Structure formats: structure tokens, C-alpha cells
XYZ file of C-alpha atoms in Angstrom:
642
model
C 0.000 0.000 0.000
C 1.594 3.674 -0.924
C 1.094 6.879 0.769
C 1.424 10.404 -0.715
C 3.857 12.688 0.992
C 3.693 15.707 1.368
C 7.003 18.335 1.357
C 6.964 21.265 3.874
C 8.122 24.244 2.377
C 10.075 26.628 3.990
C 8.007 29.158 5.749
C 7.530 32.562 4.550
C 8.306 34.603 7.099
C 11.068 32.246 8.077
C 12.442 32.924 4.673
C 12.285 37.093 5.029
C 14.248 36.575 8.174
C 17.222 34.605 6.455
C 17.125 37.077 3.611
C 17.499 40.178 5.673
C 20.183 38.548 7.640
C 22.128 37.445 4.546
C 21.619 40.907 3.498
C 24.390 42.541 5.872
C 27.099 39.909 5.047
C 29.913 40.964 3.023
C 31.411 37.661 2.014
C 32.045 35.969 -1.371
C 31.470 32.046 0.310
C 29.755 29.955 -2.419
C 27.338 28.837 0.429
C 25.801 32.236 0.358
C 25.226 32.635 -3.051
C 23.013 29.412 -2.653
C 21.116 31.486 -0.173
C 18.555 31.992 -2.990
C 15.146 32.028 -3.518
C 14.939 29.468 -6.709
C 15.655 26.653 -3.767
C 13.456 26.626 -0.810
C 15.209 27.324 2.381
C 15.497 24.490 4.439
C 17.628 22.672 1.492
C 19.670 25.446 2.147
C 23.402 25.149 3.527
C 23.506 25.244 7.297
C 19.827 25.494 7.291
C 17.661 22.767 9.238
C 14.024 22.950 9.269
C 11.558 21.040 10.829
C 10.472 17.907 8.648
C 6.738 17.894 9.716
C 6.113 21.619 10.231
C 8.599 23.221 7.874
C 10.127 26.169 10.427
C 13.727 26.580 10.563
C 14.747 24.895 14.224
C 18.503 24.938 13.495
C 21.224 27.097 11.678
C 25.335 26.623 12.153
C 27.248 29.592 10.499
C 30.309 29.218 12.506
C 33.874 29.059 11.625
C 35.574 26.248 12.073
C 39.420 26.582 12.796
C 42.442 24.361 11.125
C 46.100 24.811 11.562
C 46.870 26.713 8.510
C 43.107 28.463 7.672
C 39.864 28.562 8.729
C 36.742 27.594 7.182
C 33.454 30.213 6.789
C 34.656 33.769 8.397
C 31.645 35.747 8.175
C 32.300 39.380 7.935
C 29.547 42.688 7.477
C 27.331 42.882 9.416
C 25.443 40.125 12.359
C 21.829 41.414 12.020
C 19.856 39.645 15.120
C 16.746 39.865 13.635
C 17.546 36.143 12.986
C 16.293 35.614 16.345
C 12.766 36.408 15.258
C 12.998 32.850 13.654
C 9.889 31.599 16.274
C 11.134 27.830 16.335
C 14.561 28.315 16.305
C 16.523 26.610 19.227
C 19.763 26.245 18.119
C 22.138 29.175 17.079
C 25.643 29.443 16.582
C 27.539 32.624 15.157
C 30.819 31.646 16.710
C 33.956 32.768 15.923
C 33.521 35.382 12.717
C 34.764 38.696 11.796
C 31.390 40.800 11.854
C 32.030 44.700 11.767
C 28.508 45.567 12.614
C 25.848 43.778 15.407
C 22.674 45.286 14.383
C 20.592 43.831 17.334
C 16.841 44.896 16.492
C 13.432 44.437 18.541
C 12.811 41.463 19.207
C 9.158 40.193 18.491
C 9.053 36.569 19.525
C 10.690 34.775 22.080
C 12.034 31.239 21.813
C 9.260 28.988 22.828
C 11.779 25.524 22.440
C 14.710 24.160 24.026
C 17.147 25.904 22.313
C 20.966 27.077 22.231
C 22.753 30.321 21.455
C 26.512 30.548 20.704
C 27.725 34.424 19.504
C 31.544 33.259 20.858
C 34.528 35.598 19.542
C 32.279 38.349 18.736
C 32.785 41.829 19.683
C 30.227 43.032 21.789
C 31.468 45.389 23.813
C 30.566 48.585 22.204
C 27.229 47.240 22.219
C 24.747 48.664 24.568
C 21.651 46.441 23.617
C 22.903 43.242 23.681
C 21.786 42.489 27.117
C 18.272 43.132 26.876
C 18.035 41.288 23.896
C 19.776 37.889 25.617
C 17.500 38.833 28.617
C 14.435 38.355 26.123
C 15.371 35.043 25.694
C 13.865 33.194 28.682
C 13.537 29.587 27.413
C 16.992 29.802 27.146
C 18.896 26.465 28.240
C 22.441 26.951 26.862
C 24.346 30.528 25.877
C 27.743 30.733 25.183
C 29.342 34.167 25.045
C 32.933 32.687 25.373
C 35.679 35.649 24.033
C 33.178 38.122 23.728
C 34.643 41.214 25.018
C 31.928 42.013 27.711
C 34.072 43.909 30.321
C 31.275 45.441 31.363
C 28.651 42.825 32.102
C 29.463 41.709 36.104
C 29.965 45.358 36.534
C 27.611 47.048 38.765
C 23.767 45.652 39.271
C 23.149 44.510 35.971
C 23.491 40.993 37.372
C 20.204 41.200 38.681
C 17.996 41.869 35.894
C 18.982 38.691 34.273
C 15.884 36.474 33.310
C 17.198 33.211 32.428
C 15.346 30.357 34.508
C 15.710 28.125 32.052
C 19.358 28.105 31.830
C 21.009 24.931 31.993
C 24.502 25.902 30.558
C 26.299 29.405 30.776
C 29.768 29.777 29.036
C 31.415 33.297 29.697
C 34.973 32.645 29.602
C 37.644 34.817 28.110
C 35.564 38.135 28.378
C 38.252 39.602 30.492
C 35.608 40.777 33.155
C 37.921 42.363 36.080
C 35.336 42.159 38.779
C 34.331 40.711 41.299
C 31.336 37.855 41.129
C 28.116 39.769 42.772
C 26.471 38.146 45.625
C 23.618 36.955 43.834
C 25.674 35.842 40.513
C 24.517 32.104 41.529
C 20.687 33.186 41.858
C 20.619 33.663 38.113
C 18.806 29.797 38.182
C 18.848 26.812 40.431
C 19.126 24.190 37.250
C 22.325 25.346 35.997
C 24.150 22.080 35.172
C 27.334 23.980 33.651
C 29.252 27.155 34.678
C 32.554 28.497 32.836
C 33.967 31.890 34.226
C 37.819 31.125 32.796
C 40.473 33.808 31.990
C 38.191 36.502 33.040
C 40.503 38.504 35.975
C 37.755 37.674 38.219
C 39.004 38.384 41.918
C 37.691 38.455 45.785
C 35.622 35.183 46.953
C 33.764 32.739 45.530
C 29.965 33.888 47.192
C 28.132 31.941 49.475
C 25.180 31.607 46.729
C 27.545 29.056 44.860
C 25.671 26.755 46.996
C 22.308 27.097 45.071
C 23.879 25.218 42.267
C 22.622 21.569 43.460
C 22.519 20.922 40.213
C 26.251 21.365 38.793
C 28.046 19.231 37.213
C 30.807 21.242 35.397
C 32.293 24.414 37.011
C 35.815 26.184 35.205
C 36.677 29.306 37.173
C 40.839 28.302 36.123
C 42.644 31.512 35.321
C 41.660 34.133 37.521
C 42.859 35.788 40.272
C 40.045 34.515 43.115
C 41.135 34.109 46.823
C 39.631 32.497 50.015
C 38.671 28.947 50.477
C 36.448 27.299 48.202
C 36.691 23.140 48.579
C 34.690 23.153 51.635
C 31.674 24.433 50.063
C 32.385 22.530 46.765
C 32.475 19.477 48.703
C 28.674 20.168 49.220
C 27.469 19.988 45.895
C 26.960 16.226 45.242
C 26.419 16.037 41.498
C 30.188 17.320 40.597
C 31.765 15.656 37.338
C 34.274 18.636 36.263
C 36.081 20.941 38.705
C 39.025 23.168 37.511
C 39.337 25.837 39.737
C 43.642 25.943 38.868
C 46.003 29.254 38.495
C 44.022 31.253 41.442
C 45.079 32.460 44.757
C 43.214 29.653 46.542
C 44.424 29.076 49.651
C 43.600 27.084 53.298
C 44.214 22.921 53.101
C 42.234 20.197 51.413
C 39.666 18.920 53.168
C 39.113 14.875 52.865
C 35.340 15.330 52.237
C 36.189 16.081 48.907
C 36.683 12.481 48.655
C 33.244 12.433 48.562
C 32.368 13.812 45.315
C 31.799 10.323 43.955
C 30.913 10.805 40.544
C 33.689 13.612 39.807
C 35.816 12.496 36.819
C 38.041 15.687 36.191
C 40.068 17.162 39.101
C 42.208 20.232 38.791
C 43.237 22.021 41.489
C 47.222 22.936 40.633
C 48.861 26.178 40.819
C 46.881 27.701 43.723
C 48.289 28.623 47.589
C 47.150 25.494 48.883
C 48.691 23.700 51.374
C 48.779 20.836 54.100
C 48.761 16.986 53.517
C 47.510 15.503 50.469
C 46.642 11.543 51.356
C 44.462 8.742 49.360
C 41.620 9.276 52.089
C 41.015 12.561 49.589
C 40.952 10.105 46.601
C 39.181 6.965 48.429
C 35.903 7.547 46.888
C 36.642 8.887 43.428
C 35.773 5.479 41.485
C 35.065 7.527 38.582
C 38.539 10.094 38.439
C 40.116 9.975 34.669
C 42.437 13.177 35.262
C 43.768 14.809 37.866
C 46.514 18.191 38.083
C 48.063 19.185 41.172
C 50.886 20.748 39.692
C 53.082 23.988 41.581
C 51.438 22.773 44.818
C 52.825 23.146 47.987
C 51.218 19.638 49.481
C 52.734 17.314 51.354
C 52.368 13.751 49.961
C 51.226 11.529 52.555
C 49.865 8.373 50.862
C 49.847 4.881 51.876
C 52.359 2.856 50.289
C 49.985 -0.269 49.510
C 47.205 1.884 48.646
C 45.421 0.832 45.051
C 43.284 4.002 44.064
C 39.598 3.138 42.762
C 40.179 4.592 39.225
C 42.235 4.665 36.185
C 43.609 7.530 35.497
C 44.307 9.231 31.821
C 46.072 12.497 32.522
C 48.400 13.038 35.936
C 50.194 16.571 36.353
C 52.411 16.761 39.090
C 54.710 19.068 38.063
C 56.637 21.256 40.558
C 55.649 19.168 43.680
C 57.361 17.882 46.214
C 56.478 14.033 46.507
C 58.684 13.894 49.828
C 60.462 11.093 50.296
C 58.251 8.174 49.532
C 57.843 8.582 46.212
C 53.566 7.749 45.759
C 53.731 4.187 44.493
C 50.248 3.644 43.818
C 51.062 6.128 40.505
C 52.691 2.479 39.310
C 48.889 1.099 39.641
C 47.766 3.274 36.743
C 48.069 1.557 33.468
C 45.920 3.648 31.503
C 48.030 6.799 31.860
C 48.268 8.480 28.666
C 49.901 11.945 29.798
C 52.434 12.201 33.027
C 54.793 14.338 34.999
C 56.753 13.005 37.811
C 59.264 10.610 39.643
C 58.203 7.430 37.500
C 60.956 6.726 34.875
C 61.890 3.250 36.052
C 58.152 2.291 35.141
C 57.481 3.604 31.694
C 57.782 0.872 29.783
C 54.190 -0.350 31.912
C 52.951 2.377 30.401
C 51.964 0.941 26.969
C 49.385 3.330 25.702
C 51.095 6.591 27.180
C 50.679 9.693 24.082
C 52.022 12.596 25.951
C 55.247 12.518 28.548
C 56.120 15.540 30.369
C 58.904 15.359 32.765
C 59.879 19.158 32.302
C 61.635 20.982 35.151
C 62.710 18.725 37.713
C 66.008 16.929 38.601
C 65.945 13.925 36.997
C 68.955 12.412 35.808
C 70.883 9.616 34.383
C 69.843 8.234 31.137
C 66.712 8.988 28.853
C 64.981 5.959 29.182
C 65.209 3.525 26.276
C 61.767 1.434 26.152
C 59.336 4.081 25.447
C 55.792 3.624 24.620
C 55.071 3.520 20.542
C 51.930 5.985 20.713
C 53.954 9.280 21.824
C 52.954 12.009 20.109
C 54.857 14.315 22.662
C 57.743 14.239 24.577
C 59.144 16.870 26.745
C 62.237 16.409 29.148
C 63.512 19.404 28.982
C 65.557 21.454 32.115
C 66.392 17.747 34.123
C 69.951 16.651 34.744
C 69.897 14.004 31.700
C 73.193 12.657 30.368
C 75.019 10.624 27.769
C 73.297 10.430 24.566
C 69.864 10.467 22.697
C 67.753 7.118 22.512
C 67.903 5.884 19.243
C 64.150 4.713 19.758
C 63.207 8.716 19.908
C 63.752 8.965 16.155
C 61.832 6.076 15.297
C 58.255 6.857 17.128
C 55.503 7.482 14.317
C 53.381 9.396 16.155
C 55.960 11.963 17.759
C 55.147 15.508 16.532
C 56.789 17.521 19.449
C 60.532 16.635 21.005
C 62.091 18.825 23.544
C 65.095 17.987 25.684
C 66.552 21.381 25.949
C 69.075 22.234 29.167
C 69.875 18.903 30.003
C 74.020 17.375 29.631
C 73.845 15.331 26.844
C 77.125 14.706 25.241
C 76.938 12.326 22.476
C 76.810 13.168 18.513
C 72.722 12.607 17.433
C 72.230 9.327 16.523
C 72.623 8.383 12.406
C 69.890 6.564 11.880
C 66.294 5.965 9.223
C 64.371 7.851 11.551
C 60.361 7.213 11.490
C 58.728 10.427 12.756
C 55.829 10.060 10.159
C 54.178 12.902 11.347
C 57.079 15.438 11.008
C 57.065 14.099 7.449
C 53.341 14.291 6.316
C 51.057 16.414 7.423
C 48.033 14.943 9.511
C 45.570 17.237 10.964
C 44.194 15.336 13.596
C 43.308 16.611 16.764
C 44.275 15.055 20.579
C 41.114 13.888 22.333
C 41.377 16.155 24.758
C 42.657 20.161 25.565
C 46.437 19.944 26.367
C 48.372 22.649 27.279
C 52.067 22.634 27.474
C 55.111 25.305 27.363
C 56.593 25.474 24.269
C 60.140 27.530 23.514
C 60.205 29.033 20.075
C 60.773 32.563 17.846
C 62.915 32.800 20.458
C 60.205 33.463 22.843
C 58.138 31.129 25.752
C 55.057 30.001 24.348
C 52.251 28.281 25.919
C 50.508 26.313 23.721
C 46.838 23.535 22.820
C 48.384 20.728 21.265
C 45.514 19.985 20.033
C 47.058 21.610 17.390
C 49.823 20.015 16.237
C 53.059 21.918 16.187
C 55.906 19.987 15.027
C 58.496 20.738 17.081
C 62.179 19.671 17.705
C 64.705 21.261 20.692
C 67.935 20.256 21.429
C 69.187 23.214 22.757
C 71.297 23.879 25.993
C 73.491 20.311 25.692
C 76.374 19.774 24.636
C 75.947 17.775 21.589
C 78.703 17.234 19.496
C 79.550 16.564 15.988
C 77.529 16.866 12.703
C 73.758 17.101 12.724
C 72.669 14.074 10.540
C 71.044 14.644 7.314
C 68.228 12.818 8.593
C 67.277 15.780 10.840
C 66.599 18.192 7.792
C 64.492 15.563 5.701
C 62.000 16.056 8.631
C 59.708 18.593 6.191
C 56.695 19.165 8.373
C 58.696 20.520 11.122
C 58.277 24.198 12.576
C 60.495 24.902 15.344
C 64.013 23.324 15.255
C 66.323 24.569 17.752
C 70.117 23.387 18.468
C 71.687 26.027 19.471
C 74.055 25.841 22.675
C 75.655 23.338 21.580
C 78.907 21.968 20.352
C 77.662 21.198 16.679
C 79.966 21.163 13.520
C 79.868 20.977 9.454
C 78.298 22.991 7.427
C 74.463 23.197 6.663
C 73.217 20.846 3.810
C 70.977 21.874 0.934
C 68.069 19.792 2.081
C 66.943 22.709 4.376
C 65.504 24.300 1.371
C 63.079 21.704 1.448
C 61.807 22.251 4.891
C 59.115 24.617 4.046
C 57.390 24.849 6.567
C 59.943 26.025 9.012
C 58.774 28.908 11.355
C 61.370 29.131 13.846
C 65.276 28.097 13.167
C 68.058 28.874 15.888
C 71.681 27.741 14.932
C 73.260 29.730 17.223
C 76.652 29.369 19.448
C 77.506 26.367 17.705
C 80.462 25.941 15.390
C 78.997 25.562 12.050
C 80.792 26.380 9.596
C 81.080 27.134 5.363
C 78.354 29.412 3.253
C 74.537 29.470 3.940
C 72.933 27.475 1.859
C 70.952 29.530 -0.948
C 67.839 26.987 -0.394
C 67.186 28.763 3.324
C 65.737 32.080 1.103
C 62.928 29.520 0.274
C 61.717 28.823 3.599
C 59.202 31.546 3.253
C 56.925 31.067 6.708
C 60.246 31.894 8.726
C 59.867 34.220 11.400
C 62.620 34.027 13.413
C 66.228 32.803 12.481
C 69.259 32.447 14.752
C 72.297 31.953 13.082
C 75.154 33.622 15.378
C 78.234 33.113 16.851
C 79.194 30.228 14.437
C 81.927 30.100 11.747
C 79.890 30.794 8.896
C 81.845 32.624 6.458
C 81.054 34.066 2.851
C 78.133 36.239 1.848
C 74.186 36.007 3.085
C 72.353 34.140 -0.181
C 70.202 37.339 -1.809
C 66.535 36.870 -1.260
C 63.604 38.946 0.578
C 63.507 36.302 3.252
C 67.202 36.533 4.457
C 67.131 40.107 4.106
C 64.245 40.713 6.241
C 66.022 39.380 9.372
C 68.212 42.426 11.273
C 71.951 42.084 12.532
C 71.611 39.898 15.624
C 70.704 37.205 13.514
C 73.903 36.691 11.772
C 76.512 38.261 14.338
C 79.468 36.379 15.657
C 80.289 35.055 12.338
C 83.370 37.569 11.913
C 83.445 35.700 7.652
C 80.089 36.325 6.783
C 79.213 39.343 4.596
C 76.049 40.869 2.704
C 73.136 42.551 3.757
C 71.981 43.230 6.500
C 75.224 42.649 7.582
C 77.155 46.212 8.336
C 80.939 44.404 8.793
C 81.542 43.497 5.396
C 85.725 44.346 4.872
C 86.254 47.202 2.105
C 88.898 45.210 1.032
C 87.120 41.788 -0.001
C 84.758 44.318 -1.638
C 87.657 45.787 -3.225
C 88.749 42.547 -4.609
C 85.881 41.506 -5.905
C 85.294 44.991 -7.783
C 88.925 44.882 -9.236
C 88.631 40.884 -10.028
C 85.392 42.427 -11.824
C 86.885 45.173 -13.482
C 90.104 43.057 -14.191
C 88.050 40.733 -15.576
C 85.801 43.168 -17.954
C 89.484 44.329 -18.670
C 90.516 41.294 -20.529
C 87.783 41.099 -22.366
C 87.830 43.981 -23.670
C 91.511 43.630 -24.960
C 90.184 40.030 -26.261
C 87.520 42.347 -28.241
C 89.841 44.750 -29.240
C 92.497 42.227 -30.396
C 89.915 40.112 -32.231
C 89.166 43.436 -33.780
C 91.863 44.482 -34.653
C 93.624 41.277 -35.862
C 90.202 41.116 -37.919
C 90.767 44.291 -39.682
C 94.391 43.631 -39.970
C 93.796 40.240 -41.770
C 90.689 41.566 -43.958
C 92.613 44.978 -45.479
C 95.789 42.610 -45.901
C 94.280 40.512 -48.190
C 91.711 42.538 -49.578
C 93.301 45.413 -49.951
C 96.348 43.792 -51.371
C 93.923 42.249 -53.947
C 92.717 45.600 -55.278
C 96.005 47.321 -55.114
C 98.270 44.794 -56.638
C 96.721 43.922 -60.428
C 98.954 40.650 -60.860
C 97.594 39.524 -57.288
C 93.991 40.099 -58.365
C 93.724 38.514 -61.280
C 95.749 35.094 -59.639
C 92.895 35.083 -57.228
C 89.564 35.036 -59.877
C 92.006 32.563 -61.823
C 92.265 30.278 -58.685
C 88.500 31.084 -58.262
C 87.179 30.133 -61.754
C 89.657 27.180 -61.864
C 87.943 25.682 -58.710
C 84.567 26.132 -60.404
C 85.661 24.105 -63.254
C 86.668 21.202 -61.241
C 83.939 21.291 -59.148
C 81.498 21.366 -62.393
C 83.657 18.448 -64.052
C 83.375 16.793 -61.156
C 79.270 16.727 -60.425
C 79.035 15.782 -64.261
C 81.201 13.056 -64.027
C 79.149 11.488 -60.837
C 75.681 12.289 -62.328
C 76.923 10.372 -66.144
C 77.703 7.135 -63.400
C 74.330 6.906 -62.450
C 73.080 7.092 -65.866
């Protein structure tokens, strides 16, 4: 038996509202120009309507961020009048380069479940905006993340908000500089979600924080908020993610924070806590998967058979002070992916690990040798390492980032096929989660998502000695590559022309030596280039990119000449001009001799032929005589064939 079925059409007034708004944008994206009214709307791209009713319920416009570009920037204008769309309950304008926010009346609220995302836009010479958000009272989700709104904790605006329906507020990176108001945690008792990072914030966490009974994720990292807070945290039953890091916290750790049983992300690292850290805080936390406690002052007190009820994926306990038993149950966790601390005679347990950070602490010995395949980073850097590089470092596929700066190693780089696939070919696949790590490069401290992946190599600060195998400059997808402070010799090979993707490049106090190879004026995405106090000698290959770099780059190489160089000797300029002009010299006396001898030759015989009678007529005797035998003998040859 068949049905008919009917198709929706996209709603008239629906459709106005998506014309006026792609009115004000000034962009040339394809996807726009199939913003037209020959195809009905909800075919359109980015558009969702509504299968049974037709109305336009969803639209995603934007721009979605890869290493080298990004994909749909919006510019012109962000008319809001695409908020009059009646069933609309998701919107996301996120991350574009609009020049104008026309925010009009709004005639109908949101009557469904719906979501608003305006992140990276600048509001803040807006005055409107707030009423307009305030309209929306069926609101469950708004994020306003890097939005400029330095004004909006200010004063008593707080309390006009209307949203009791908000489930999830996201107002991080807005660069507040206030303090939270006392009723900030009225704004609605079903808030499930709550991000106030890198805002300044300061003063106290209010006492109205415990009206939240229903959160489950709270991010307050990066701001500058004092007092105690755990104590009251450890009220709120329902917590899953807590990152409350890089404050002024202070007071200790109370144990009843062991009772957050279903929290599964724990950070609570660089803050003024202090007192005794033990597994009676950890006893209940079945469900923990990360956990920082980095540049704490605790004292480590844990059991030394103690077996933790979880698995953890991510451990940060950089800058800490384990004491002096070292806190074995860290051996228990097999599942570690990314670490920092005392564990290097246990890393090969660690199968699955992806990222190892060990930066900044007094290990030494040996770099450990059985490493786990699926490292993607690997940072040692500032420990007490010595004797030489793992030859099982060059060989990990997945490595992208390698940094074992200011340590003591002292042996040449290994000369070997090295296997770092992914500083070969490019791959632009993300890390499952956000990791941030310090990264040393342009000759600057960076700090970093690896999320993206920046290939990275840093030897600097050893003592490495030798040449630098050719290997090392067949790497093509690498962007940083620093060995400088070292003991390095040879001279540069031509293969660096082919790394062109090279950002960063820092030779320096080494003892290269020989030209600059004429490929390095290719590298066109270099920004910074170190290549002083070496023995580099001859002049600077010609090229915009060299040039652009001033005199500190190239110091300390007393041979090297050419711009932007300053120290070039008048006398090797000298020489060259006068091998130049000694050179046009002799060819001009070549010329002139050829010339001459030329002239010489031609009015000898020439002349000679129309001076002397007896002399001419020899010569059309020998001429005509040839051109008798010559005749004679082409007869002869043709009668042959005859």
C-alpha cells in the first residue's frame, strides 16, 4: 500500500528573516550565493528545518578553525533579527569577523529548548545586547565565550537577568575584572554547567555558589580569586568537572572532597594550597580519569599499599614535592596516557602513554630507552639528563613535538632511518582532549593547545657534538628546530631548502661552519632565524627572506658578509670589484684584439687584392679554376648513375 507525501516548504516569514540577515554579510562564500530564492530554504546550507512543520529549528554559520586556515569567516554585518525565527533553538555565530551587530526588537521569544553561541564576537561597544539575551527566557544553553563584555558583572546589571531556564552558561575569556556579585549564583537553580575562565575575576567565591545543586561542570581556572572554596564545593553532590587551577586559593584540602563520587576531572594545581595531600582525599573517586596538582605546595602523605579506585588518563604533578616516599600507587595506573613526575623506572608499563612531560625537575641519568610507541609528545627538557639520545626517539611514528633542551647530553645525534611520520606528512588530527604545554620558540616562551599540532624539535642547551645528521633536515613538516648551545659542527646541507614549513630556526653558538645554503631564502613562513656566533663565512644568499632578518641574527660570524650585515671588509669588496673590473678588462683587450687582428687580416688581403693587379687577377684565376673542377666533377658522378 503507498502513501502520498507531502514536502513542507520553507516558511515565509522564516524565509524574510534569512534574507534580511544574509543581506548585511559581506562575504564571497559559495554557500551564500546558494542562499537563494529558486531553492526553498530548508535545502539550504547550514539550514535545518523542521520535517513535519517546515520552520527553521537549526542554523550553524560558525567558523571552524584548522592549523593553517579557517573555514566560513563571516564578515559585514550580524543582524539579530535572525532571532525572530519563532522555532529556532539552536544558534551558533561563533567565531567570525562581523564589523557591525545590528541587534533589532525582538518580536518573539524562543518557545523551544534551544541554544545560542555568539563566541569571539565583539560586543562590547554594544549597549543592547543584554536586553536582547534577557528576552530570551527559554533559554537552556548561551555561550558568550571571548566576547569582550568587560562590562557585564559590573555594577547591578546581574540582577535583571531572566534566564530560569538556563542549563549551561559559558562566559569565559571576556576579560571581566570584577568581582562575582552576591547573587551571581541566583541567576537559576538548574544550571548544570558554569565556565567563568580567563576573566581577571578576583575576591571570593559567594556563598550563593551553593544554590547550584545541580552542577556538574564548574571552570573558574585563570583568575585571580582568593579564600577557600573546597569546603563548600564538597557540598554539591552532582560534581563531574572541577578546575578551579592558576588562582590564589588558599587554606588545606579537606578529605570530604573524597566524597564527590561521581567527579571524573580534578584540577586544582597552581593555587596557595597547602597541608597533607593523602588517598583518604581520593578513596571515593571510582570515577577520576584526570587529575593536576601541579606547583602545589602539598605534602604527599599516601599509603604505600594503597590501590586508588580509578584509572587515570592524565596526571600533572609538576613542581611538587612528593617527599620522600615517592607515591607508588602512581605504578597502579596503566591507563596513563599523559604524566609528569618521579616514574621513569616504570614507563615501559605504560603501553598506551601519548604525551610525557617530565619538564623541570632533577631527573637524571639516562633517557629511558623502552618508550611507549603511541607518543605524540615528549618533553624532558631542564632535568639533569646525560650521555646520549635514545635511538628509539627517532623512530616513534606518532611523535610531533621533542624537547630535551638544558639537560648534559654529550653524544653526537644518533645516524639513523628515523620514522617520525608525522614530522614528514602532514596529519591534521586533533588530541582527544585540551592539552596545554610550554613550548620555547621565535625565540620566545610560548604556551601552547596541542591539540594543534606543532611539530616541534629542541635540542638546545646540551652539549651535543659533531655533525647534525642529514636525517634531521628531511624532517619537512617541522616548525620549530632549535640546536643552538651546543657543540655542533659541518656545514648546513641543501636539504633545508626543502623544509618549508619552518617557522622558527636557531643555529646559534655552535660551530657551524662554510656558506649558507641559498635553499634557506625559500623557507618563506620563517619568522625568526638564529644563526650567530658560528663560523659561517662568505656572503648572506640574496633573497627577501634573508634580508628581512636584522643584525643579531647573523653576528658572531666575523666571515660572513652581505646585507643586512654592516661588517663586510672594504677590502674583499675591493677585490671583488677589481677581479670584476680586471676581468671586464681582458675582455675587452680580447675584443679589441679580435678586432683588430680582424681588420688587420681583412685589409691585408683585400686590400692587397685591389692594389696589386697581378695579385687580383691570380685570385679570380684560382677562383674560376675551382669552379671548373667542381662542375667536371658533379658531371662526371651524375653520367655514373646514368
Amino acid at each position: 500500500m503507498c502513501s502520498n507525501h507531502t514536502v513542507v516548504r520553507c516558511n515565509e516569514k522564516d524565509l524574510d528573516i534569512l534574507l534580511t540577515f544574509k543581506h548585511g554579510i559581506n562575504n564571497s562564500l559559495s554557500m551564500f550565493s546558494r542562499w537563494s530564492t529558486e531553492k526553498d530554504c530548508c535545502v539550504w546550507e547550514e539550514v535545518h528545518c523542521d520535517n513535519i512543520i517546515g520552520r527553521v529549528t537549526e542554523i550553524d554559520l560558525s567558523t571552524y578553525f584548522f592549523e593553517y586556515a579557517s573555514v566560513k569567516v563571516l564578515k559585514g554585518e550580524m543582524n539579530l533579527c535572525i532571532l525572530d525565527l519563532e522555532f529556532l533553538s539552536y544558534l551558533d555565530l561563533s567565531w567570525n569577523d562581523f564589523d557591525v551587530i545590528r541587534i533589532p526588537s525582538i518580536q518573539h521569544n524562543i518557545t523551544h529548548s534551544s541554544n545560542l553561541s555568539l563566541g569571539g564576537v565583539d560586543l562590547h561597544k554594544e549597549t543592547n545586547w543584554f536586553q536582547v539575551v534577557n528576552s530570551l527566557s527559554s533559554l537552556l544553553e548561551l555561550q558568550l565565550f571571548d566576547y569582550n563584555l568587560n562590562n557585564f558583572l559590573i555594577g547591578t546589571s546581574i540582577r535583571y537577568l531572566n534566564l530560569s531556564s538556563l542549563v549551561t552558561l559559558n562566559l569565559d575569556e571576556n576579560n571581566f575584572t570584577s568581582h562575582l556579585p552576591n547573587g551571581f549564583f541566583n541567576l537559576t537553580n538548574d544550571i548544570t554547567s558554569l565556565d567563568l575562565a580567563l576573566n581577571n575575576i578576583y575576591g571570593e567565591i559567594p556563598s550563593s555558589l551553593l544554590n547550584l545543586q545541580n552542577l556538574r561542570h564548574l571552570d573558574l581556572s585563570n583568575n585571580q580569586l582568593q579564600g577557600s572554596i573546597i569546603d563548600r564545593i564538597s557540598q554539591l553532590p552532582n560534581f563531574q568537572y572541577l578546575d578551579i587551577s592558576a588562582n590564589m586559593f588558599s587554606g588545606l584540602i579537606p578529605s570530604t572532597v573524597g566524597n564527590l563520587s561521581s567527579l571524573k576531572h580534578l584540577f586544582i594545581g597552581s593555587n596557595n594550597f597547602s597541608g597533607e595531600i593523602s588517598n583518604l582525599h581520593f578513596s571515593n573517586l571510582s570515577t577520576l580519569f584526570s587529575l593536576d596538582l601541579s606547583n602545589s605546595n602539598f605534602v604527599f602523605q599516601f599509603d604505600l599499599d594503597w590501590v586508588p579506585p580509578f584509572q587515570l588518563y592524565q596526571l600533572s604533578l609538576r613542581n611538587t614535592n612528593q617527599g620522600p616516599n615517592f607515591p607508588f600507587w602512581i605504578y597502579t595506573q596503566k591507563s596513563l596516557e599523559m604524566l609528569s613526575g618521579e616514574v621513569l623506572g616504570h614507563l615501559s608499563d605504560w603501553r598506551q602513554l601519548e604525551i610525557m612531560n617530565l619538564g623541570e625537575n632533577e631527573f637524571s641519568a639516562t633517557i629511558p630507552i623502552n618508550l611507549s610507541q603511541k607518543l605524540e609528545v615528549v618533553i624532558l627538557r631542564a632535568n639533569q639528563f646525560e650521555g646520549t639520545i635514545p635511538t628509539q626517539l627517532f623512530i616513534l611514528p606518532y611523535l610531533f613535538h621533542l624537547d630535551l633542551a638544558q639537560n648534559k647530553l654529550s653524544r653526537s645525534i644518533p645516524k639513523c632511518v628515523y620514522n617520525l611520520t608525522h614530522m614528514v606528512t602532514f596529519d591534521a588530527e586533533e588530541l582527544p582532549v585540551d592539552i596545554i604545554i610550554e613550548l620555547f620558540t621565535k625565540g620566545q616562551d610560548y604556551v601552547i593547545d596541542v591539540r594543534w599540532e606543532r611539530r616541534t624539535i629542541d635540542l638546545s642547551a646540551n652539549s651535543l657534538p659533531g655533525e647534525v645528521p642529514l636525517e634531521l633536515f628531511l624532517l619537512v613538516q617541522v616548525q620549530t628546530l632549535n640546536l643552538s648551545h651546543n657543540n655542533f659542527v659541518g656545514t648546513i646541507p641543501k636539504t633545508i631548502g626543502g623544509m618549508k614549513n619552518m617557522e622558527s630556526l636557531d643555529l646559534s653558538n655552535n660551530k657551524f661552519f662554510g656558506e649558507i645554503p641559498q635553499g634557506m631564502s625559500l623557507l618563506t613562513f620563517l619568522g625568526y632565524l638564529n644563526l650567530s656566533y658560528n663560523n659561517f663565512d662568505g656572503k648572506i644568499p640574496v633573497g627577501t627572506q634573508l634580508q628581512s632578518f636584522n643584525a643579531s641574527s647573523y653576528i658572531g660570524n666575523p666571515k660572513l658578509c652581505g646585507s643586512p650585515l654592516n661588517n663586510c671588509t672594504t677590502e674583499e669588496e675591493n677585490s671583488k670589484i677589481t677581479e670584476n673590473e680586471d676581468d671586464e678588462s681582458i675582455k675587452e683587450s680580447l675584443y679589441l684584439g679580435m678586432g683588430v687582428g680582424f681588420a688587420v687580416g681583412f685589409w691585408g688581403i683585400c686590400g692587397s687584392l685591389f692594389v696589386i693587379r697581378k695579385w687580383r687577377h691570380a685570385y679570380f684565376r684560382f677562383i674560376y679554376g675551382v669552379g671548373n673542377r667542381l662542375y667536371v666533377t658533379l658531371m662526371v658522378k651524375l653520367n655514373s648513375f646514368c
